[in-house]
PDB file of C-alpha atoms and ligand atoms in Angstrom:
ATOM      1  CA  MET A  82     -36.835  48.883  63.429  1.00 36.00           C
ATOM      2  CA  TYR A  83     -33.074  48.671  63.037  1.00 38.00           C
ATOM      3  CA  ASN A  84     -33.370  45.265  61.483  1.00 37.00           C
ATOM      4  CA  GLN A  85     -35.789  46.665  58.968  1.00 40.00           C
ATOM      5  CA  MET A  86     -33.456  49.560  58.163  1.00 40.00           C
ATOM      6  CA  PHE A  87     -30.603  47.168  57.651  1.00 39.00           C
ATOM      7  CA  ARG A  88     -32.676  44.877  55.449  1.00 42.00           C
ATOM      8  CA  MET A  89     -33.914  47.770  53.334  1.00 50.00           C
ATOM      9  CA  ARG A  90     -30.403  49.037  52.737  1.00 49.00           C
ATOM     10  CA  GLU A  91     -29.290  45.590  51.655  1.00 59.00           C
ATOM     11  CA  VAL A  92     -31.906  45.367  48.957  1.00 72.00           C
ATOM     12  CA  GLU A  93     -31.151  46.160  45.386  1.00 84.00           C
ATOM     13  CA  ILE A  94     -33.888  47.278  43.021  1.00 90.00           C
ATOM     14  CA  ARG A  95     -33.436  45.444  39.721  1.00 92.00           C
ATOM     15  CA  ALA A  96     -36.844  46.029  38.184  1.00 95.00           C
ATOM     16  CA  CYS A  97     -39.683  48.512  38.369  1.00 97.00           C
ATOM     17  CA  ILE A  98     -43.264  47.522  37.590  1.00 98.00           C
ATOM     18  CA  PHE A  99     -45.715  50.317  36.907  1.00 98.00           C
ATOM     19  CA  ASP A 100     -49.463  50.350  37.214  1.00 98.00           C
ATOM     20  CA  LEU A 101     -50.930  52.251  34.249  1.00 98.00           C
ATOM     21  CA  ASP A 102     -54.172  54.057  35.098  1.00 96.00           C
ATOM     22  CA  GLY A 103     -53.396  56.878  37.515  1.00 96.00           C
ATOM     23  CA  VAL A 104     -49.634  56.324  37.487  1.00 98.00           C
ATOM     24  CA  ILE A 105     -48.508  56.769  33.869  1.00 98.00           C
ATOM     25  CA  VAL A 106     -51.651  58.422  32.513  1.00 98.00           C
ATOM     26  CA  ASP A 107     -54.719  59.930  34.133  1.00 96.00           C
ATOM     27  CA  THR A 108     -57.252  57.559  32.605  1.00 96.00           C
ATOM     28  CA  ALA A 109     -59.145  57.253  35.911  1.00 92.00           C
ATOM     29  CA  LYS A 110     -61.202  60.264  34.813  1.00 93.00           C
ATOM     30  CA  TYR A 111     -62.217  58.466  31.593  1.00 96.00           C
ATOM     31  CA  HIS A 112     -63.145  55.264  33.453  1.00 96.00           C
ATOM     32  CA  PHE A 113     -65.239  57.382  35.831  1.00 96.00           C
ATOM     33  CA  SER A 114     -66.968  59.212  33.027  1.00 97.00           C
ATOM     34  CA  ALA A 115     -67.861  55.990  31.166  1.00 98.00           C
ATOM     35  CA  TRP A 116     -69.079  54.212  34.321  1.00 98.00           C
ATOM     36  CA  ARG A 117     -71.134  57.241  35.305  1.00 98.00           C
ATOM     37  CA  ARG A 118     -72.755  57.311  31.880  1.00 98.00           C
ATOM     38  CA  LEU A 119     -73.638  53.642  32.294  1.00 98.00           C
ATOM     39  CA  ALA A 120     -75.029  54.152  35.810  1.00 98.00           C
ATOM     40  CA  ASN A 121     -77.094  57.123  34.591  1.00 98.00           C
ATOM     41  CA  SER A 122     -78.462  55.030  31.719  1.00 98.00           C
ATOM     42  CA  LEU A 123     -79.634  52.524  34.345  1.00 97.00           C
ATOM     43  CA  GLY A 124     -81.369  55.247  36.373  1.00 97.00           C
ATOM     44  CA  PHE A 125     -78.942  56.030  39.189  1.00 97.00           C
ATOM     45  CA  ASP A 126     -75.900  58.253  39.766  1.00 96.00           C
ATOM     46  CA  PHE A 127     -72.347  57.243  40.520  1.00 94.00           C
ATOM     47  CA  THR A 128     -70.060  59.617  42.417  1.00 95.00           C
ATOM     48  CA  GLU A 129     -66.356  60.321  42.219  1.00 93.00           C
ATOM     49  CA  ALA A 130     -65.988  59.028  45.790  1.00 93.00           C
ATOM     50  CA  GLN A 131     -67.570  55.716  44.761  1.00 94.00           C
ATOM     51  CA  ASN A 132     -65.237  55.604  41.776  1.00 94.00           C
ATOM     52  CA  GLU A 133     -62.241  55.805  44.133  1.00 91.00           C
ATOM     53  CA  THR A 134     -63.122  52.376  45.526  1.00 92.00           C
ATOM     54  CA  LEU A 135     -62.979  50.881  42.006  1.00 94.00           C
ATOM     55  CA  LYS A 136     -59.423  51.913  41.176  1.00 95.00           C
ATOM     56  CA  GLY A 137     -57.393  48.852  40.230  1.00 95.00           C
ATOM     57  CA  VAL A 138     -60.546  46.716  40.035  1.00 96.00           C
ATOM     58  CA  SER A 139     -61.251  44.698  36.856  1.00 96.00           C
ATOM     59  CA  ARG A 140     -63.990  45.674  34.423  1.00 97.00           C
ATOM     60  CA  MET A 141     -66.469  42.905  35.354  1.00 97.00           C
ATOM     61  CA  LYS A 142     -65.859  43.244  39.091  1.00 96.00           C
ATOM     62  CA  SER A 143     -66.291  47.040  38.818  1.00 97.00           C
ATOM     63  CA  LEU A 144     -69.607  46.528  37.043  1.00 98.00           C
ATOM     64  CA  GLU A 145     -70.800  44.126  39.736  1.00 98.00           C
ATOM     65  CA  LEU A 146     -69.947  46.682  42.437  1.00 97.00           C
ATOM     66  CA  ILE A 147     -71.621  49.539  40.550  1.00 98.00           C
ATOM     67  CA  LEU A 148     -74.814  47.512  40.059  1.00 98.00           C
ATOM     68  CA  GLU A 149     -74.793  46.777  43.789  1.00 97.00           C
ATOM     69  CA  MET A 150     -74.358  50.503  44.538  1.00 96.00           C
ATOM     70  CA  GLY A 151     -77.394  51.259  42.366  1.00 97.00           C
ATOM     71  CA  GLY A 152     -79.399  48.345  43.759  1.00 97.00           C
ATOM     72  CA  VAL A 153     -79.819  46.946  40.249  1.00 97.00           C
ATOM     73  CA  GLU A 154     -79.792  43.240  39.394  1.00 97.00           C
ATOM     74  CA  LYS A 155     -78.793  41.961  35.959  1.00 98.00           C
ATOM     75  CA  SER A 156     -78.271  38.503  34.483  1.00 98.00           C
ATOM     76  CA  GLU A 157     -74.815  37.309  33.470  1.00 97.00           C
ATOM     77  CA  GLU A 158     -75.677  37.889  29.816  1.00 98.00           C
ATOM     78  CA  GLU A 159     -76.910  41.435  30.517  1.00 98.00           C
ATOM     79  CA  ARG A 160     -73.809  42.191  32.558  1.00 98.00           C
ATOM     80  CA  ILE A 161     -71.554  41.157  29.699  1.00 98.00           C
ATOM     81  CA  ALA A 162     -73.460  43.491  27.375  1.00 98.00           C
ATOM     82  CA  LEU A 163     -73.300  46.359  29.894  1.00 98.00           C
ATOM     83  CA  ALA A 164     -69.544  45.944  30.384  1.00 98.00           C
ATOM     84  CA  ALA A 165     -69.092  45.990  26.595  1.00 98.00           C
ATOM     85  CA  LYS A 166     -71.163  49.173  26.368  1.00 98.00           C
ATOM     86  CA  LYS A 167     -69.050  50.868  29.063  1.00 98.00           C
ATOM     87  CA  ASN A 168     -65.905  49.802  27.267  1.00 98.00           C
ATOM     88  CA  ASP A 169     -67.150  51.234  23.956  1.00 98.00           C
ATOM     89  CA  TRP A 170     -67.755  54.571  25.688  1.00 98.00           C
ATOM     90  CA  TYR A 171     -64.348  54.350  27.374  1.00 98.00           C
ATOM     91  CA  LEU A 172     -62.667  53.633  24.023  1.00 98.00           C
ATOM     92  CA  GLU A 173     -64.348  56.696  22.516  1.00 97.00           C
ATOM     93  CA  LEU A 174     -62.794  58.763  25.318  1.00 96.00           C
ATOM     94  CA  ILE A 175     -59.284  57.334  25.046  1.00 96.00           C
ATOM     95  CA  ASN A 176     -59.287  57.364  21.261  1.00 96.00           C
ATOM     96  CA  GLU A 177     -57.912  60.902  21.184  1.00 92.00           C
ATOM     97  CA  MET A 178     -55.092  60.229  23.661  1.00 96.00           C
ATOM     98  CA  ASP A 179     -51.535  61.100  22.679  1.00 97.00           C
ATOM     99  CA  GLU A 180     -48.171  61.703  24.380  1.00 98.00           C
ATOM    100  CA  SER A 181     -49.455  64.964  25.879  1.00 97.00           C
ATOM    101  CA  GLU A 182     -51.398  62.810  28.378  1.00 97.00           C
ATOM    102  CA  ILE A 183     -48.338  61.151  29.877  1.00 98.00           C
ATOM    103  CA  LEU A 184     -48.211  62.332  33.497  1.00 98.00           C
ATOM    104  CA  PRO A 185     -45.396  64.799  34.377  1.00 98.00           C
ATOM    105  CA  GLY A 186     -41.970  63.281  35.018  1.00 98.00           C
ATOM    106  CA  ILE A 187     -42.797  59.750  33.826  1.00 98.00           C
ATOM    107  CA  GLN A 188     -40.784  59.736  30.624  1.00 98.00           C
ATOM    108  CA  PRO A 189     -37.578  61.205  32.159  1.00 97.00           C
ATOM    109  CA  PHE A 190     -37.923  58.671  34.993  1.00 97.00           C
ATOM    110  CA  LEU A 191     -38.242  55.785  32.497  1.00 98.00           C
ATOM    111  CA  ASP A 192     -35.187  57.133  30.649  1.00 97.00           C
ATOM    112  CA  GLY A 193     -33.281  57.169  33.952  1.00 95.00           C
ATOM    113  CA  LEU A 194     -34.220  53.553  34.687  1.00 95.00           C
ATOM    114  CA  GLN A 195     -33.075  52.478  31.240  1.00 96.00           C
ATOM    115  CA  ALA A 196     -29.780  54.321  31.658  1.00 94.00           C
ATOM    116  CA  GLU A 197     -29.173  52.449  34.913  1.00 92.00           C
ATOM    117  CA  GLY A 198     -30.106  49.067  33.425  1.00 93.00           C
ATOM    118  CA  ILE A 199     -33.168  48.626  35.639  1.00 94.00           C
ATOM    119  CA  LYS A 200     -35.817  46.478  33.973  1.00 97.00           C
ATOM    120  CA  ILE A 201     -39.229  47.976  33.313  1.00 98.00           C
ATOM    121  CA  GLY A 202     -42.596  46.210  33.326  1.00 98.00           C
ATOM    122  CA  LEU A 203     -46.272  47.082  33.361  1.00 98.00           C
ATOM    123  CA  GLY A 204     -48.790  45.514  35.749  1.00 98.00           C
ATOM    124  CA  SER A 205     -52.305  46.702  35.036  1.00 98.00           C
ATOM    125  CA  ALA A 206     -55.825  45.366  35.536  1.00 98.00           C
ATOM    126  CA  SER A 207     -56.825  47.008  32.271  1.00 98.00           C
ATOM    127  CA  LYS A 208     -57.334  45.001  29.104  1.00 98.00           C
ATOM    128  CA  ASN A 209     -56.846  48.291  27.253  1.00 98.00           C
ATOM    129  CA  ALA A 210     -53.332  48.799  28.647  1.00 98.00           C
ATOM    130  CA  PRO A 211     -51.415  47.874  25.441  1.00 98.00           C
ATOM    131  CA  THR A 212     -53.641  50.195  23.367  1.00 98.00           C
ATOM    132  CA  ILE A 213     -53.085  53.101  25.758  1.00 98.00           C
ATOM    133  CA  LEU A 214     -49.303  52.606  25.905  1.00 98.00           C
ATOM    134  CA  ASP A 215     -49.270  52.621  22.084  1.00 98.00           C
ATOM    135  CA  LYS A 216     -51.370  55.771  21.902  1.00 97.00           C
ATOM    136  CA  VAL A 217     -49.038  57.684  24.208  1.00 98.00           C
ATOM    137  CA  GLY A 218     -45.923  56.223  22.558  1.00 98.00           C
ATOM    138  CA  LEU A 219     -44.406  54.454  25.580  1.00 98.00           C
ATOM    139  CA  THR A 220     -44.647  50.785  24.535  1.00 98.00           C
ATOM    140  CA  SER A 221     -40.967  50.386  23.692  1.00 98.00           C
ATOM    141  CA  TYR A 222     -39.902  51.115  27.293  1.00 98.00           C
ATOM    142  CA  PHE A 223     -41.662  48.007  28.611  1.00 98.00           C
ATOM    143  CA  GLU A 224     -39.933  44.662  28.549  1.00 98.00           C
ATOM    144  CA  THR A 225     -43.120  42.983  29.696  1.00 98.00           C
ATOM    145  CA  ILE A 226     -46.744  44.085  29.754  1.00 98.00           C
ATOM    146  CA  ILE A 227     -49.027  42.133  32.079  1.00 98.00           C
ATOM    147  CA  ASP A 228     -52.559  43.389  31.504  1.00 98.00           C
ATOM    148  CA  GLY A 229     -56.049  42.294  32.492  1.00 97.00           C
ATOM    149  CA  SER A 230     -56.160  39.677  29.741  1.00 97.00           C
ATOM    150  CA  LYS A 231     -53.187  37.800  31.249  1.00 98.00           C
ATOM    151  CA  THR A 232     -54.466  37.428  34.800  1.00 97.00           C
ATOM    152  CA  THR A 233     -57.155  35.334  36.450  1.00 97.00           C
ATOM    153  CA  LYS A 234     -57.027  37.033  39.857  1.00 97.00           C
ATOM    154  CA  GLY A 235     -57.498  40.763  40.345  1.00 96.00           C
ATOM    155  CA  LYS A 236     -55.656  43.138  42.702  1.00 96.00           C
ATOM    156  CA  PRO A 237     -55.290  42.928  45.746  1.00 97.00           C
ATOM    157  CA  HIS A 238     -54.120  39.444  44.675  1.00 98.00           C
ATOM    158  CA  PRO A 239     -50.443  39.789  43.732  1.00 98.00           C
ATOM    159  CA  GLN A 240     -50.735  37.692  40.543  1.00 98.00           C
ATOM    160  CA  VAL A 241     -50.292  40.595  38.102  1.00 98.00           C
ATOM    161  CA  PHE A 242     -47.042  41.718  39.735  1.00 98.00           C
ATOM    162  CA  LEU A 243     -45.718  38.195  40.304  1.00 98.00           C
ATOM    163  CA  LEU A 244     -46.240  37.419  36.615  1.00 98.00           C
ATOM    164  CA  GLY A 245     -44.430  40.662  35.790  1.00 98.00           C
ATOM    165  CA  ALA A 246     -41.471  39.819  38.013  1.00 98.00           C
ATOM    166  CA  GLU A 247     -41.296  36.326  36.533  1.00 98.00           C
ATOM    167  CA  ALA A 248     -41.366  37.665  32.968  1.00 98.00           C
ATOM    168  CA  LEU A 249     -38.567  40.086  33.823  1.00 98.00           C
ATOM    169  CA  GLY A 250     -36.575  37.299  35.497  1.00 98.00           C
ATOM    170  CA  VAL A 251     -36.266  39.253  38.749  1.00 96.00           C
ATOM    171  CA  SER A 252     -37.068  37.989  42.221  1.00 96.00           C
ATOM    172  CA  PRO A 253     -40.033  39.843  43.875  1.00 97.00           C
ATOM    173  CA  GLU A 254     -37.823  41.243  46.643  1.00 93.00           C
ATOM    174  CA  ASN A 255     -35.818  43.106  44.005  1.00 93.00           C
ATOM    175  CA  VAL A 256     -38.899  44.644  42.423  1.00 95.00           C
ATOM    176  CA  LEU A 257     -40.300  48.096  43.093  1.00 95.00           C
ATOM    177  CA  VAL A 258     -43.959  48.648  42.188  1.00 97.00           C
ATOM    178  CA  PHE A 259     -45.574  52.036  41.533  1.00 97.00           C
ATOM    179  CA  GLU A 260     -49.304  52.103  42.309  1.00 98.00           C
ATOM    180  CA  ASP A 261     -52.040  54.715  42.802  1.00 97.00           C
ATOM    181  CA  ALA A 262     -54.749  52.370  44.136  1.00 96.00           C
ATOM    182  CA  PRO A 263     -54.934  50.975  47.686  1.00 96.00           C
ATOM    183  CA  LYS A 264     -55.802  47.548  46.208  1.00 96.00           C
ATOM    184  CA  GLY A 265     -52.721  47.728  43.989  1.00 98.00           C
ATOM    185  CA  VAL A 266     -50.500  48.643  46.924  1.00 98.00           C
ATOM    186  CA  GLU A 267     -51.884  45.629  48.796  1.00 98.00           C
ATOM    187  CA  ALA A 268     -51.170  43.428  45.778  1.00 98.00           C
ATOM    188  CA  ALA A 269     -47.537  44.566  45.574  1.00 98.00           C
ATOM    189  CA  LYS A 270     -46.982  44.057  49.302  1.00 97.00           C
ATOM    190  CA  ALA A 271     -48.690  40.650  49.192  1.00 98.00           C
ATOM    191  CA  GLY A 272     -46.225  39.725  46.446  1.00 98.00           C
ATOM    192  CA  GLY A 273     -43.274  40.631  48.668  1.00 97.00           C
ATOM    193  CA  MET A 274     -42.287  43.699  46.654  1.00 96.00           C
ATOM    194  CA  PHE A 275     -41.487  47.270  47.611  1.00 93.00           C
ATOM    195  CA  CYS A 276     -44.186  49.705  46.729  1.00 94.00           C
ATOM    196  CA  ILE A 277     -44.265  53.423  46.147  1.00 94.00           C
ATOM    197  CA  GLY A 278     -47.770  54.837  46.311  1.00 96.00           C
ATOM    198  CA  ILE A 279     -48.601  57.617  43.869  1.00 97.00           C
ATOM    199  CA  GLY A 280     -51.100  59.891  45.562  1.00 97.00           C
ATOM    200  CA  GLU A 281     -51.887  60.740  49.156  1.00 96.00           C
ATOM    201  CA  GLN A 282     -50.413  59.249  52.326  1.00 94.00           C
ATOM    202  CA  GLU A 283     -53.859  58.964  53.987  1.00 95.00           C
ATOM    203  CA  VAL A 284     -55.113  56.800  51.118  1.00 94.00           C
ATOM    204  CA  LEU A 285     -51.962  54.786  50.382  1.00 95.00           C
ATOM    205  CA  GLY A 286     -50.604  54.306  53.887  1.00 93.00           C
ATOM    206  CA  LYS A 287     -49.776  50.644  53.262  1.00 95.00           C
ATOM    207  CA  ALA A 288     -47.106  51.599  50.706  1.00 94.00           C
ATOM    208  CA  ASP A 289     -43.457  51.777  51.763  1.00 90.00           C
ATOM    209  CA  TYR A 290     -43.290  55.353  50.577  1.00 90.00           C
ATOM    210  CA  VAL A 291     -45.830  57.759  49.098  1.00 93.00           C
ATOM    211  CA  MET A 292     -45.266  60.646  46.683  1.00 94.00           C
ATOM    212  CA  PRO A 293     -47.703  62.764  44.667  1.00 96.00           C
ATOM    213  CA  GLY A 294     -46.215  61.960  41.257  1.00 97.00           C
ATOM    214  CA  PHE A 295     -43.009  61.734  39.243  1.00 97.00           C
ATOM    215  CA  ASP A 296     -42.434  65.408  38.549  1.00 97.00           C
ATOM    216  CA  GLY A 297     -38.800  66.130  39.453  1.00 94.00           C
ATOM    217  CA  VAL A 298     -38.233  62.563  40.682  1.00 94.00           C
ATOM    218  CA  ASP A 299     -35.171  60.652  39.480  1.00 91.00           C
ATOM    219  CA  THR A 300     -33.617  57.301  40.341  1.00 88.00           C
ATOM    220  CA  GLY A 301     -32.166  58.888  43.497  1.00 86.00           C
ATOM    221  CA  ILE A 302     -35.595  57.920  44.904  1.00 84.00           C
ATOM    222  CA  PHE A 303     -34.175  54.446  45.616  1.00 80.00           C
ATOM    223  CA  GLU A 304     -31.936  55.945  48.331  1.00 77.00           C
ATOM    224  CA  LYS A 305     -34.890  57.754  49.805  1.00 71.00           C
ATOM    225  CA  LEU A 306     -36.933  54.554  49.826  1.00 70.00           C
ATOM    226  CA  SER A 307     -34.273  52.789  51.893  1.00 64.00           C
ATOM    227  CA  THR A 308     -34.022  55.482  54.532  1.00 49.00           C
ATOM    228  CA  THR A 309     -37.662  56.509  54.663  1.00 47.00           C
ATOM    229  CA  VAL A 310     -39.002  53.015  55.166  1.00 44.00           C
ATOM    230  CA  GLY A 311     -36.453  52.378  57.888  1.00 42.00           C
ATOM    231  CA  THR A 312     -37.036  55.552  59.833  1.00 38.00           C
ATOM    232  CA  ASP A 313     -40.783  56.060  59.435  1.00 37.00           C
ATOM    233  CA  LYS A 314     -42.005  52.636  60.535  1.00 36.00           C
TER     234      LYS A 314
HETATM  235  C1  LIG B 772     -57.668  49.477  36.168  1.00 50.45           C
HETATM  236  C2  LIG B 772     -58.481  50.710  36.502  1.00 50.45           C
HETATM  237  O1  LIG B 772     -56.362  49.848  35.841  1.00 50.45           O
HETATM  238  O2  LIG B 772     -58.233  48.787  35.058  1.00 50.45           O
HETATM  239  C3  LIG B 772     -59.939  50.350  36.711  1.00 50.45           C
HETATM  240  O3  LIG B 772     -57.948  51.306  37.687  1.00 50.45           O
HETATM  241  C4  LIG B 772     -60.462  49.594  35.496  1.00 50.45           C
HETATM  242  O4  LIG B 772     -60.684  51.521  36.914  1.00 50.45           O
HETATM  243  C5  LIG B 772     -59.583  48.363  35.240  1.00 50.45           C
HETATM  244  O5  LIG B 772     -61.806  49.170  35.685  1.00 50.45           O
HETATM  245  C6  LIG B 772     -60.032  47.547  34.019  1.00 50.45           C
HETATM  246  O6  LIG B 772     -59.853  48.323  32.872  1.00 50.45           O
HETATM  247  P1  LIG B 772     -60.398  47.919  31.430  1.00 50.45           P
HETATM  248  O7  LIG B 772     -59.700  48.921  30.524  1.00 50.45           O
HETATM  249  O8  LIG B 772     -59.962  46.517  31.152  1.00 50.45           O
HETATM  250  O9  LIG B 772     -61.872  48.066  31.439  1.00 50.45           O
HETATM  251 MG1  LIG B 773     -54.156  52.649  38.891  1.00 50.45          MG
END
């Protein structure tokens, strides 16, 4: 335990990589709504609890899991068409997004990181990530955007975050990842990074530290990360 405390205090955070859906904006509700519409069109329902297990999961993999939940089999060609249909519905929902949908505290926190010279990246499974960042007006904060079109392996594989760290020129041990999905937390930890879970402790227990959101949080959180990880584990 003391070794861990010592190691944590030695570490310097040089970059932060943010997940998008559920961390910067609450798009999880739009994904849920579009998937539910698709499930209903196929004759079965899809619950919010089931949706929880799909957070951080790519579009095609999510579809596969939903079809399994509904006991429905589809050919590869049909699955591609169904995923496109879901995405069209999702795009209709996010079309109206603007800066009012940025989650509380995010923008001041990004400003704080910039002021301290900490690099900022995005690591999202979503192929719509660049569109969403544009819609809410946050694109210019991000030095690199690794989205679902740049990866071949989904979370919990660390690829998305490792590519982000590489693009930022920062070693994984100096990177702090913010994630709301258990699979994303696993990905960050598998990549050798620190991870703050955004949500509930019971769900995100594998993160180094968990907080409900960014409201009132500033870069002083780095101090807290060092001490909390050392004393809690
Ligand atoms: C993740 C979401 O960020 O992106 C998942 O948590 C979603 O729910 C995945 O399925 C892929 O998103 P998209 O926009 O490429 O369909
Ligand atoms: Mg997420």
